[in-house]
mmCIF file of N, CA and C in Angstrom:
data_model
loop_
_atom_site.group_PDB
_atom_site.id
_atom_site.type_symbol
_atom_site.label_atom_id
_atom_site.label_comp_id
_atom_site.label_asym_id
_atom_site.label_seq_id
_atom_site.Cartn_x
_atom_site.Cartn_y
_atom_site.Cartn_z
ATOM 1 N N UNK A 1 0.280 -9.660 24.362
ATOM 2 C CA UNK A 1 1.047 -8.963 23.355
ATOM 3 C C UNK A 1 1.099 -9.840 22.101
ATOM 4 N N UNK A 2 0.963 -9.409 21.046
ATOM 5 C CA UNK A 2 0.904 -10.152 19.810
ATOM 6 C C UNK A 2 2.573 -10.416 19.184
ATOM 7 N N UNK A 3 2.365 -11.475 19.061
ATOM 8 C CA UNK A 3 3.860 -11.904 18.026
ATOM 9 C C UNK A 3 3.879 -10.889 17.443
ATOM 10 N N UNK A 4 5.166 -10.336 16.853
ATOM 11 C CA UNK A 4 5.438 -9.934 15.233
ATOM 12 C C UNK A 4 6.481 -10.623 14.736
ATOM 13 N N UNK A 5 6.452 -10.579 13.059
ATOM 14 C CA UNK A 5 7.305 -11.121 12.614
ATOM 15 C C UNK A 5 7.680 -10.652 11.487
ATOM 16 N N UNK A 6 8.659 -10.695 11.277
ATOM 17 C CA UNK A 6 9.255 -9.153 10.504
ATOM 18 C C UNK A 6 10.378 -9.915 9.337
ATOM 19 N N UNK A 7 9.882 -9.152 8.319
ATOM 20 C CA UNK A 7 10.842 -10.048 6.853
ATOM 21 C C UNK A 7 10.795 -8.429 6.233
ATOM 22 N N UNK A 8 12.152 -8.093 6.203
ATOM 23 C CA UNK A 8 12.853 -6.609 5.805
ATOM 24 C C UNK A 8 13.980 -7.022 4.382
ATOM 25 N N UNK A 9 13.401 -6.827 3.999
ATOM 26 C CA UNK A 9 13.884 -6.922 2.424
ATOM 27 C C UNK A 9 15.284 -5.731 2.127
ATOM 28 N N UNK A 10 16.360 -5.925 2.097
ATOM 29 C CA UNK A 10 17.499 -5.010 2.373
ATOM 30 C C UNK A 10 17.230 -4.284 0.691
ATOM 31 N N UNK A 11 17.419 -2.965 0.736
ATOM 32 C CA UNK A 11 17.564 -2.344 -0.717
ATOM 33 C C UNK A 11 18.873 -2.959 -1.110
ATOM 34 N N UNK A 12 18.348 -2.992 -2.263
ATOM 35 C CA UNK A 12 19.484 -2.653 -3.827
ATOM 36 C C UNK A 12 20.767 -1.799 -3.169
ATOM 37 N N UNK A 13 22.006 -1.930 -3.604
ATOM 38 C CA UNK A 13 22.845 -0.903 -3.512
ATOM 39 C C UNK A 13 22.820 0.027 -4.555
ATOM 40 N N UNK A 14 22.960 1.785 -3.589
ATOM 41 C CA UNK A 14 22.355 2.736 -4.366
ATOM 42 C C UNK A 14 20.964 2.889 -3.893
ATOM 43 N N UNK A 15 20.066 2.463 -3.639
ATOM 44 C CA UNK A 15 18.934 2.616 -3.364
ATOM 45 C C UNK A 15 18.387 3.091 -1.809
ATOM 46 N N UNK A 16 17.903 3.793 -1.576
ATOM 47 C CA UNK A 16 17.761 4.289 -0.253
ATOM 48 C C UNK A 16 16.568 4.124 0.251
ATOM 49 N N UNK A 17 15.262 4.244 1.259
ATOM 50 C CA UNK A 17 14.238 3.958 1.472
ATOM 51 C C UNK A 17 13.812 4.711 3.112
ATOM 52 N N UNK A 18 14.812 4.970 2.796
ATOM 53 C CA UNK A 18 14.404 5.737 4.687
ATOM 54 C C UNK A 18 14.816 4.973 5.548
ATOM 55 N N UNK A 19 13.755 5.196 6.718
ATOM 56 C CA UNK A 19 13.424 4.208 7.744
ATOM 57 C C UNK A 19 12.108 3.971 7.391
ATOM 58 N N UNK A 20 11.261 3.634 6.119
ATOM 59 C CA UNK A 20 10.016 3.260 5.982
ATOM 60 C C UNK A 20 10.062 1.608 6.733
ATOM 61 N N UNK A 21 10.787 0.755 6.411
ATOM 62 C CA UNK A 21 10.339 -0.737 7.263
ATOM 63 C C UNK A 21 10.538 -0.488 8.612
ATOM 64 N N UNK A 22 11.191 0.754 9.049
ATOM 65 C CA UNK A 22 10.842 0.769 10.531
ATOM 66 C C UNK A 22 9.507 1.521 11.078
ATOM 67 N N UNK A 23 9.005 2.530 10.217
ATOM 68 C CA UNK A 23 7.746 2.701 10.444
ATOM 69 C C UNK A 23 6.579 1.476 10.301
ATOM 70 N N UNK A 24 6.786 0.434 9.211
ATOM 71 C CA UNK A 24 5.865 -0.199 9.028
ATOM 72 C C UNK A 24 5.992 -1.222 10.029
ATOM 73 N N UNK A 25 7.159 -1.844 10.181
ATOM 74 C CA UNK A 25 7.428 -2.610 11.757
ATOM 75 C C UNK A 25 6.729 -1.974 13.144
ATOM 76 N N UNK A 26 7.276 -0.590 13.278
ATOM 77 C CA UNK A 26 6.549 -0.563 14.524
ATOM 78 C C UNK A 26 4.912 -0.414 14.310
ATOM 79 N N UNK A 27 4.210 0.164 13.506
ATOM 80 C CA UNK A 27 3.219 0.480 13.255
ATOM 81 C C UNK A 27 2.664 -0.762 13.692
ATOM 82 N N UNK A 28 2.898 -1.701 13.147
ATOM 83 C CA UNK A 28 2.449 -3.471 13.049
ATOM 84 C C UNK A 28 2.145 -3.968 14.259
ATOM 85 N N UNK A 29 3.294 -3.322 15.365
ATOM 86 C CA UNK A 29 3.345 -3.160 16.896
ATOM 87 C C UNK A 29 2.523 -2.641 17.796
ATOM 88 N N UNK A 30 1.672 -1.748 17.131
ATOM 89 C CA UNK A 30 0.920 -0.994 17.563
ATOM 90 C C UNK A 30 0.885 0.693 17.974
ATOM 91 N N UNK A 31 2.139 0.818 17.319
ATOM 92 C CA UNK A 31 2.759 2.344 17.354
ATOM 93 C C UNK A 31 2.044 2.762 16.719
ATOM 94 N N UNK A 32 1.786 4.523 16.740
ATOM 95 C CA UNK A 32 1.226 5.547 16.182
ATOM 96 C C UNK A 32 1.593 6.750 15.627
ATOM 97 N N UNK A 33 1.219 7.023 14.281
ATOM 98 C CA UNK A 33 1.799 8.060 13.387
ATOM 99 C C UNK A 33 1.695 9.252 14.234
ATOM 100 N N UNK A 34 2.311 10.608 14.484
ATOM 101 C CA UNK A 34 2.428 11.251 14.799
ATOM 102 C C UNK A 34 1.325 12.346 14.149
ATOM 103 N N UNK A 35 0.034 13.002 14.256
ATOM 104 C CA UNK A 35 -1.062 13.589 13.059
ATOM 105 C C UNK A 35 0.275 14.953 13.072
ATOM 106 N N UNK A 36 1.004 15.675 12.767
ATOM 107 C CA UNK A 36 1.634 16.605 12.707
ATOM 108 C C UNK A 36 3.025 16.338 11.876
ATOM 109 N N UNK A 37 3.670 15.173 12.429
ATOM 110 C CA UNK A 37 4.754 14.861 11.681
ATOM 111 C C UNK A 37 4.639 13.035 11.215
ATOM 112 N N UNK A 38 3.083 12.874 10.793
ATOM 113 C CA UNK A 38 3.168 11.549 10.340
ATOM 114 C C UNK A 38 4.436 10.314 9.488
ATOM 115 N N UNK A 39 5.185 10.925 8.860
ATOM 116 C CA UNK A 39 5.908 10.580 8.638
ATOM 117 C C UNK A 39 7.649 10.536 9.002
ATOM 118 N N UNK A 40 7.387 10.960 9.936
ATOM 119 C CA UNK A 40 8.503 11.260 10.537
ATOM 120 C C UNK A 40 8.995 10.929 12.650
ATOM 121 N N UNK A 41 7.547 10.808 13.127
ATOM 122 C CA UNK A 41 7.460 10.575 14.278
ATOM 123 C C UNK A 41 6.361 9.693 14.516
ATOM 124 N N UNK A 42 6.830 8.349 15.456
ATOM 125 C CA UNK A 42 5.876 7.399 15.722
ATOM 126 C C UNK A 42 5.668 7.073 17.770
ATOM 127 N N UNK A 43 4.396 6.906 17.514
ATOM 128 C CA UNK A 43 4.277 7.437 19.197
ATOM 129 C C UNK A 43 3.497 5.789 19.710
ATOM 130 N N UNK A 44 4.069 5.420 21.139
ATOM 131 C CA UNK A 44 3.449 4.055 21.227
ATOM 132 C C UNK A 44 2.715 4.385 22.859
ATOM 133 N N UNK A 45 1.789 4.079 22.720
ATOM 134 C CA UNK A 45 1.119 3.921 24.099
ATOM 135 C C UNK A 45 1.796 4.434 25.632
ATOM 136 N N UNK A 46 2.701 3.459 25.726
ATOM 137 C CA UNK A 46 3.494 3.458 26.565
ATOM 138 C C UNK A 46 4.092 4.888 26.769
ATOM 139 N N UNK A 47 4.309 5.580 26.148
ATOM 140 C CA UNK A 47 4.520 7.099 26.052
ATOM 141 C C UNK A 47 6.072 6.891 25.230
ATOM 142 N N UNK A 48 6.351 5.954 24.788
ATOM 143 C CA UNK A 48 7.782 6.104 24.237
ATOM 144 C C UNK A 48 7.755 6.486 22.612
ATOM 145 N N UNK A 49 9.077 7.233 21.802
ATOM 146 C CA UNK A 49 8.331 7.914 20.917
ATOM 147 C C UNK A 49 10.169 7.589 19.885
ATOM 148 N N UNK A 50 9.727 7.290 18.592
ATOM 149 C CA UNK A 50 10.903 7.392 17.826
ATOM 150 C C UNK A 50 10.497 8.137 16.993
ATOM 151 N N UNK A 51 11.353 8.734 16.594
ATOM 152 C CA UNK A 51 11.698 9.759 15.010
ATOM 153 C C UNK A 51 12.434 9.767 14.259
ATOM 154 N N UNK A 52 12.598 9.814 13.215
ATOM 155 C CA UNK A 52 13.789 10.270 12.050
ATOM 156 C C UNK A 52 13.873 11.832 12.334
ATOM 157 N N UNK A 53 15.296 11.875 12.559
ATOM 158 C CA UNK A 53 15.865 13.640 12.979
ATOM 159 C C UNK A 53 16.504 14.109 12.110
ATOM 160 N N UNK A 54 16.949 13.382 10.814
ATOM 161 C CA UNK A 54 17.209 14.434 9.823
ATOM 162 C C UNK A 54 16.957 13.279 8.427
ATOM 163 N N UNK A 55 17.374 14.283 6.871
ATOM 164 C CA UNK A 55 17.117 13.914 5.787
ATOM 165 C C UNK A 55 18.065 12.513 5.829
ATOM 166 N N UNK A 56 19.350 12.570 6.536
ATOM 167 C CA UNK A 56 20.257 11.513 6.021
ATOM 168 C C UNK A 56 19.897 10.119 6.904
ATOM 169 N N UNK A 57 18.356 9.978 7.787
ATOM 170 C CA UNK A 57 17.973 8.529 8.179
ATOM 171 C C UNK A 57 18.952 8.355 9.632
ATOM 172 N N UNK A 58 19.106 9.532 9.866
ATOM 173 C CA UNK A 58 19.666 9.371 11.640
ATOM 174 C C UNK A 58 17.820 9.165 12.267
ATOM 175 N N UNK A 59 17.589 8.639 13.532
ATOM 176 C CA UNK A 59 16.701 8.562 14.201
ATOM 177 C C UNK A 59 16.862 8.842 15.512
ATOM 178 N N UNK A 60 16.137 8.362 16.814
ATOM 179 C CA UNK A 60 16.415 8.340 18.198
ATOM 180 C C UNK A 60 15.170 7.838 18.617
ATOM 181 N N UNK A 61 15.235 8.099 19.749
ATOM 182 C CA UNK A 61 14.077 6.939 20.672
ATOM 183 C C UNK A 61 14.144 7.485 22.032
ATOM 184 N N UNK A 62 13.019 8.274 22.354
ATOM 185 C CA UNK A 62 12.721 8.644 23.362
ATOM 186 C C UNK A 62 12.134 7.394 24.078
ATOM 187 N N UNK A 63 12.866 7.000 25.682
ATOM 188 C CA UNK A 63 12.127 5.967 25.975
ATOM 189 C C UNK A 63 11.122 6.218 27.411
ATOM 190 N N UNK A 64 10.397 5.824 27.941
ATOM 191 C CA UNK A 64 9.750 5.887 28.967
ATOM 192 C C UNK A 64 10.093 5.939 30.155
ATOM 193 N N UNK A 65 11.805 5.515 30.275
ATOM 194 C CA UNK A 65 12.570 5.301 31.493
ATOM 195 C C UNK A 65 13.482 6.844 31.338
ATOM 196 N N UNK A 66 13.637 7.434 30.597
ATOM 197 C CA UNK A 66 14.033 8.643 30.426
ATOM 198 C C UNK A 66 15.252 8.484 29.442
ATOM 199 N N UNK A 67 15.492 7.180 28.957
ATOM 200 C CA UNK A 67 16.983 6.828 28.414
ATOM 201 C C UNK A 67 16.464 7.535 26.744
ATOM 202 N N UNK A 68 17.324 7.687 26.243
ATOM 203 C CA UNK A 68 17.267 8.145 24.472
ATOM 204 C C UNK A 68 18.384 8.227 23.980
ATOM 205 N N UNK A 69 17.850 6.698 23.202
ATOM 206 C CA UNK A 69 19.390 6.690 21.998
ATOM 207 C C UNK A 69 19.513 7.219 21.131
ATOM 208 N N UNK A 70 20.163 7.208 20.187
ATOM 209 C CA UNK A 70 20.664 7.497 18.862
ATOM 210 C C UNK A 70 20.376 6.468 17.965
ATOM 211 N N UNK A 71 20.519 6.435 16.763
ATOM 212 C CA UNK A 71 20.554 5.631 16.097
ATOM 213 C C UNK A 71 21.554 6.473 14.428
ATOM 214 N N UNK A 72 22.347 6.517 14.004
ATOM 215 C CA UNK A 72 23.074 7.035 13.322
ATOM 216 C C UNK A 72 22.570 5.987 11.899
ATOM 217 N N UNK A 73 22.543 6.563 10.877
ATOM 218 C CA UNK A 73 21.548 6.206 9.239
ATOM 219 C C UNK A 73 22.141 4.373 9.464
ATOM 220 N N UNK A 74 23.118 4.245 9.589
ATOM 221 C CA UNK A 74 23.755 2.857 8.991
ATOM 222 C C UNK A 74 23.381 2.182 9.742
ATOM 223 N N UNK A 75 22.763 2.437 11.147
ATOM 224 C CA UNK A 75 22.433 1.224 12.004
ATOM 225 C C UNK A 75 21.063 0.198 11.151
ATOM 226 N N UNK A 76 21.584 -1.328 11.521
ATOM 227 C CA UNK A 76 20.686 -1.646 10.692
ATOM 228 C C UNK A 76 19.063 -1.456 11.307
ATOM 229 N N UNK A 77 17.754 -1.525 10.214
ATOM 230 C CA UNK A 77 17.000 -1.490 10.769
ATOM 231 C C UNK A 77 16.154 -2.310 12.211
ATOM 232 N N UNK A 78 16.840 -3.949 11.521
ATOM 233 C CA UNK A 78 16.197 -4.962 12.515
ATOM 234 C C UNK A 78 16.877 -4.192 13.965
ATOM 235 N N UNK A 79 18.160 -3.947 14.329
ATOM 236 C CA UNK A 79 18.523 -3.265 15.431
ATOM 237 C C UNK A 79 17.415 -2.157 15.914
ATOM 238 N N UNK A 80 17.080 -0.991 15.156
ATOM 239 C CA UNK A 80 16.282 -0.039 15.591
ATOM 240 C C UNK A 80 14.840 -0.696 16.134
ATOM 241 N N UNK A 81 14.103 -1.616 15.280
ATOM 242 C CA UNK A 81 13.119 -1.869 15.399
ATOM 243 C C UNK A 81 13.146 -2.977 17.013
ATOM 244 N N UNK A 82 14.493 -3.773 16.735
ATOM 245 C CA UNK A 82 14.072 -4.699 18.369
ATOM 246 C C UNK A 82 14.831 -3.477 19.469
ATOM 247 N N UNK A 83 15.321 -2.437 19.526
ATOM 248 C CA UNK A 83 15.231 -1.289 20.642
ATOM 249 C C UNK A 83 14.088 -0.698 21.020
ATOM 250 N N UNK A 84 13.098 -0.270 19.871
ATOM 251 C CA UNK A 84 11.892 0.213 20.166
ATOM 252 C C UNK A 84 11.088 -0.975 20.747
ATOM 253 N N UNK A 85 10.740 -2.081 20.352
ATOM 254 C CA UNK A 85 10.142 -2.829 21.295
ATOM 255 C C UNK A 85 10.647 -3.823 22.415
ATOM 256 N N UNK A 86 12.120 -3.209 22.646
ATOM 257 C CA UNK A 86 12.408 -3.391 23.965
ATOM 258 C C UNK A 86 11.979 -2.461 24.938
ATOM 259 N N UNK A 87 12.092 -0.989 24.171
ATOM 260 C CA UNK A 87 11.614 0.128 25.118
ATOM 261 C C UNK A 87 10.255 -0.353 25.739
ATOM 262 N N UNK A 88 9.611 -0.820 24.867
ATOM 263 C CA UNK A 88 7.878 -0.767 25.119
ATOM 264 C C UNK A 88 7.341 -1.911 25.897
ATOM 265 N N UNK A 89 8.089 -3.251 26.036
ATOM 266 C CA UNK A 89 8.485 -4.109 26.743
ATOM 267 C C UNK A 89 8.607 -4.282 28.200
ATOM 268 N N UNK A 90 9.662 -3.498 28.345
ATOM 269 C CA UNK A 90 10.371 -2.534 29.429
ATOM 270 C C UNK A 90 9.432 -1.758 30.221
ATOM 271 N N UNK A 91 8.760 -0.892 29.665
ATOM 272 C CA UNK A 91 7.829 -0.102 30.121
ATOM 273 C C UNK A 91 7.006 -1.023 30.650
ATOM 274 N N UNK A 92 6.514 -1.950 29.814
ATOM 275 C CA UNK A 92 4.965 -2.751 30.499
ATOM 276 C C UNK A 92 5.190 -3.841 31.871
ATOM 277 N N UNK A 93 6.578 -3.992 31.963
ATOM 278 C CA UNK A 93 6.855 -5.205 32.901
ATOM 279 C C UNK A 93 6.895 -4.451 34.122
#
C-alpha cells in the first residue's frame, strides 16, 4: 500500500470548496470517479463507495462491512478522508 500524505489547505472564511480535497485525497488513494456521477461519487476497489448527498457538502460512506456513516458539511475533511481509508484498510486485512 503506498504512503499518502496529505497537506489540505483550509479555505478563507466565506469561501466554500466542497469536498474537492476529499476527492483529490482519495483519488491519490486509488479511489475511482464514479463515470455517471463523477463528481459526486468515488468508488474504491474494495467495493466501498463515498459520495456527497447533497448541495450543502453532507457526504456518507458506504463501507464493505455493511457499516455507513454520515458525515454532516462541518465535519472536517482530514476526518472524512482517514474514515474512508480506514474503510479500505479494514476491508484488506
Amino acid at each position: 500500500m503506498n504512503d499518502l500524505h496529505l497537506i489540505i489547505t483550509p479555505p478563507e472564511p466565506g469561501d466554500w470548496h466542497g469536498r474537492l480535497d476529499v476527492f483529490e485525497a482519495l483519488e491519490e488513494a486509488g479511489w475511482v470517479a464514479d463515470e455517471e456521477f463523477p463528481l459526486s461519487i468515488l468508488r474504491h476497489p474494495s467495493g466501498a463507495v463515498w459520495s456527497v448527498t447533497n448541495e450543502s457538502g453532507d457526504s456518507g460512506l458506504m463501507c464493505p462491512n455493511g457499516a455507513n456513516p454520515d458525515f454532516p458539511s462541518d465535519t472536517p475533511s482530514v476526518v472524512v478522508i482517514a474514515a474512508c481509508l480506514a474503510a479500505v484498510a479494514i476491508a484488506a486485512s
